[in-house]
PDB file of C-alpha atoms in Angstrom:
ATOM      1  CA  MET A 192     -21.568  47.243   2.774  1.00 43.00           C
ATOM      2  CA  THR A 193     -20.090  47.862   6.150  1.00 47.00           C
ATOM      3  CA  GLU A 194     -18.197  45.324   8.183  1.00 53.00           C
ATOM      4  CA  ALA A 195     -19.790  43.679  11.225  1.00 50.00           C
ATOM      5  CA  LYS A 196     -18.782  45.276  14.471  1.00 55.00           C
ATOM      6  CA  GLY A 197     -18.118  41.954  16.235  1.00 54.00           C
ATOM      7  CA  ARG A 198     -21.192  42.018  18.464  1.00 52.00           C
ATOM      8  CA  TRP A 199     -23.329  39.355  16.797  1.00 46.00           C
ATOM      9  CA  PRO A 200     -24.143  36.538  19.223  1.00 47.00           C
ATOM     10  CA  LYS A 201     -24.496  32.931  18.168  1.00 52.00           C
ATOM     11  CA  LEU A 202     -28.144  32.225  17.428  1.00 46.00           C
ATOM     12  CA  ASP A 203     -29.991  29.086  18.422  1.00 52.00           C
ATOM     13  CA  PRO A 204     -31.059  27.465  15.126  1.00 50.00           C
ATOM     14  CA  ASP A 205     -34.183  26.075  16.832  1.00 56.00           C
ATOM     15  CA  SER A 206     -35.413  29.510  17.909  1.00 57.00           C
ATOM     16  CA  GLY A 207     -37.730  31.611  15.795  1.00 68.00           C
ATOM     17  CA  VAL A 208     -36.848  34.600  13.648  1.00 73.00           C
ATOM     18  CA  GLU A 209     -38.259  36.873  16.341  1.00 66.00           C
ATOM     19  CA  ASP A 210     -35.125  36.136  18.393  1.00 75.00           C
ATOM     20  CA  ALA A 211     -33.016  37.717  15.633  1.00 89.00           C
ATOM     21  CA  THR A 212     -35.296  40.675  14.899  1.00 92.00           C
ATOM     22  CA  LEU A 213     -33.236  43.291  16.759  1.00 92.00           C
ATOM     23  CA  LEU A 214     -30.058  42.018  15.120  1.00 93.00           C
ATOM     24  CA  ILE A 215     -31.744  42.221  11.711  1.00 94.00           C
ATOM     25  CA  LEU A 216     -32.862  45.796  12.408  1.00 95.00           C
ATOM     26  CA  GLU A 217     -29.365  46.779  13.493  1.00 94.00           C
ATOM     27  CA  TRP A 218     -27.802  45.123  10.438  1.00 94.00           C
ATOM     28  CA  LEU A 219     -30.242  46.937   8.158  1.00 96.00           C
ATOM     29  CA  GLY A 220     -29.288  50.250   9.763  1.00 96.00           C
ATOM     30  CA  GLU A 221     -25.633  49.493   9.043  1.00 94.00           C
ATOM     31  CA  GLN A 222     -26.611  48.970   5.382  1.00 94.00           C
ATOM     32  CA  GLY A 223     -28.320  52.369   5.192  1.00 95.00           C
ATOM     33  CA  VAL A 224     -31.856  51.012   5.520  1.00 96.00           C
ATOM     34  CA  GLY A 225     -34.144  52.460   8.175  1.00 97.00           C
ATOM     35  CA  ALA A 226     -36.508  49.813   9.550  1.00 97.00           C
ATOM     36  CA  MET A 227     -38.990  49.144  12.324  1.00 97.00           C
ATOM     37  CA  ILE A 228     -41.434  46.531  13.563  1.00 97.00           C
ATOM     38  CA  ARG A 229     -44.599  47.439  15.434  1.00 97.00           C
ATOM     39  CA  VAL A 230     -47.753  45.928  16.881  1.00 96.00           C
ATOM     40  CA  ASP A 231     -51.112  47.653  16.388  1.00 96.00           C
ATOM     41  CA  ALA A 232     -53.665  47.124  19.176  1.00 94.00           C
ATOM     42  CA  GLU A 233     -56.530  48.511  17.084  1.00 95.00           C
ATOM     43  CA  ARG A 234     -55.920  46.011  14.295  1.00 94.00           C
ATOM     44  CA  MET A 235     -55.663  43.282  16.939  1.00 92.00           C
ATOM     45  CA  ARG A 236     -59.150  44.153  18.211  1.00 94.00           C
ATOM     46  CA  GLU A 237     -60.439  44.124  14.617  1.00 95.00           C
ATOM     47  CA  GLY A 238     -58.941  40.688  13.910  1.00 93.00           C
ATOM     48  CA  ARG A 239     -56.570  42.009  11.236  1.00 94.00           C
ATOM     49  CA  PRO A 240     -52.825  41.233  10.966  1.00 94.00           C
ATOM     50  CA  THR A 241     -51.369  42.934  14.009  1.00 96.00           C
ATOM     51  CA  TRP A 242     -47.655  43.157  13.248  1.00 96.00           C
ATOM     52  CA  THR A 243     -46.043  45.436  10.666  1.00 97.00           C
ATOM     53  CA  PHE A 244     -42.455  45.639   9.446  1.00 97.00           C
ATOM     54  CA  ALA A 245     -41.539  48.766   7.473  1.00 98.00           C
ATOM     55  CA  ALA A 246     -38.275  49.737   5.782  1.00 97.00           C
ATOM     56  CA  SER A 247     -37.016  52.601   3.659  1.00 97.00           C
ATOM     57  CA  GLY A 248     -33.728  53.630   2.124  1.00 95.00           C
ATOM     58  CA  GLY A 249     -31.214  51.466   0.313  1.00 91.00           C
ATOM     59  CA  PRO A 250     -33.053  49.575  -2.452  1.00 91.00           C
ATOM     60  CA  PHE A 251     -36.435  50.816  -1.178  1.00 91.00           C
ATOM     61  CA  SER A 252     -36.867  54.244  -2.730  1.00 89.00           C
ATOM     62  CA  ASP A 253     -40.618  53.990  -2.097  1.00 92.00           C
ATOM     63  CA  GLY A 254     -40.287  51.944   1.085  1.00 95.00           C
ATOM     64  CA  MET A 255     -41.547  48.438   1.765  1.00 96.00           C
ATOM     65  CA  ARG A 256     -43.993  46.904   4.208  1.00 97.00           C
ATOM     66  CA  ALA A 257     -44.807  43.409   5.431  1.00 97.00           C
ATOM     67  CA  ASP A 258     -47.697  42.471   7.724  1.00 96.00           C
ATOM     68  CA  GLY A 259     -48.395  39.343   9.742  1.00 95.00           C
ATOM     69  CA  ALA A 260     -50.606  37.901  12.454  1.00 94.00           C
ATOM     70  CA  SER A 261     -47.526  37.223  14.625  1.00 91.00           C
ATOM     71  CA  ALA A 262     -44.053  38.695  14.915  1.00 91.00           C
ATOM     72  CA  THR A 263     -42.674  35.495  13.381  1.00 90.00           C
ATOM     73  CA  GLU A 264     -44.998  35.642  10.365  1.00 92.00           C
ATOM     74  CA  CYS A 265     -44.338  39.350   9.883  1.00 94.00           C
ATOM     75  CA  MET A 266     -40.559  38.959   9.989  1.00 93.00           C
ATOM     76  CA  GLY A 267     -40.671  35.899   7.746  1.00 92.00           C
ATOM     77  CA  ARG A 268     -42.536  37.895   5.105  1.00 95.00           C
ATOM     78  CA  ALA A 269     -40.201  40.856   5.588  1.00 95.00           C
ATOM     79  CA  LEU A 270     -37.104  38.688   5.136  1.00 94.00           C
ATOM     80  CA  LEU A 271     -38.478  37.336   1.863  1.00 94.00           C
ATOM     81  CA  LYS A 272     -39.048  40.879   0.556  1.00 95.00           C
ATOM     82  CA  LEU A 273     -35.640  42.058   1.765  1.00 95.00           C
ATOM     83  CA  ARG A 274     -33.904  39.177   0.011  1.00 94.00           C
ATOM     84  CA  GLU A 275     -35.946  39.698  -3.161  1.00 93.00           C
ATOM     85  CA  ALA A 276     -34.687  43.306  -3.136  1.00 94.00           C
ATOM     86  CA  GLY A 277     -31.085  42.039  -3.067  1.00 93.00           C
ATOM     87  CA  LEU A 278     -30.261  42.420   0.632  1.00 93.00           C
ATOM     88  CA  ALA A 279     -28.450  39.291   1.793  1.00 92.00           C
ATOM     89  CA  VAL A 280     -29.687  39.407   5.389  1.00 92.00           C
ATOM     90  CA  PRO A 281     -27.270  37.186   7.331  1.00 88.00           C
ATOM     91  CA  PHE A 282     -29.881  35.710   9.702  1.00 79.00           C
TER      92      PHE A 282
END
């Protein structure tokens, strides 16, 4: 693992995970994991889960994906999968 570069702000514990999403993505990149979060307007119109988190690299040789109806739900599901794969996400 790489060391933090000293740019992590203090997070408000009452805010949602979506406030930490960019920090999580940056941290994952530092661990050798490529990741993204996106919203899909077509799925929104169809009433399907709109948000998708995707990651590859590191422990994800085949990649991983998490979907949710909101950014918060999507990132919550993604964090569970990341931690199950052994990545101790610090947020």
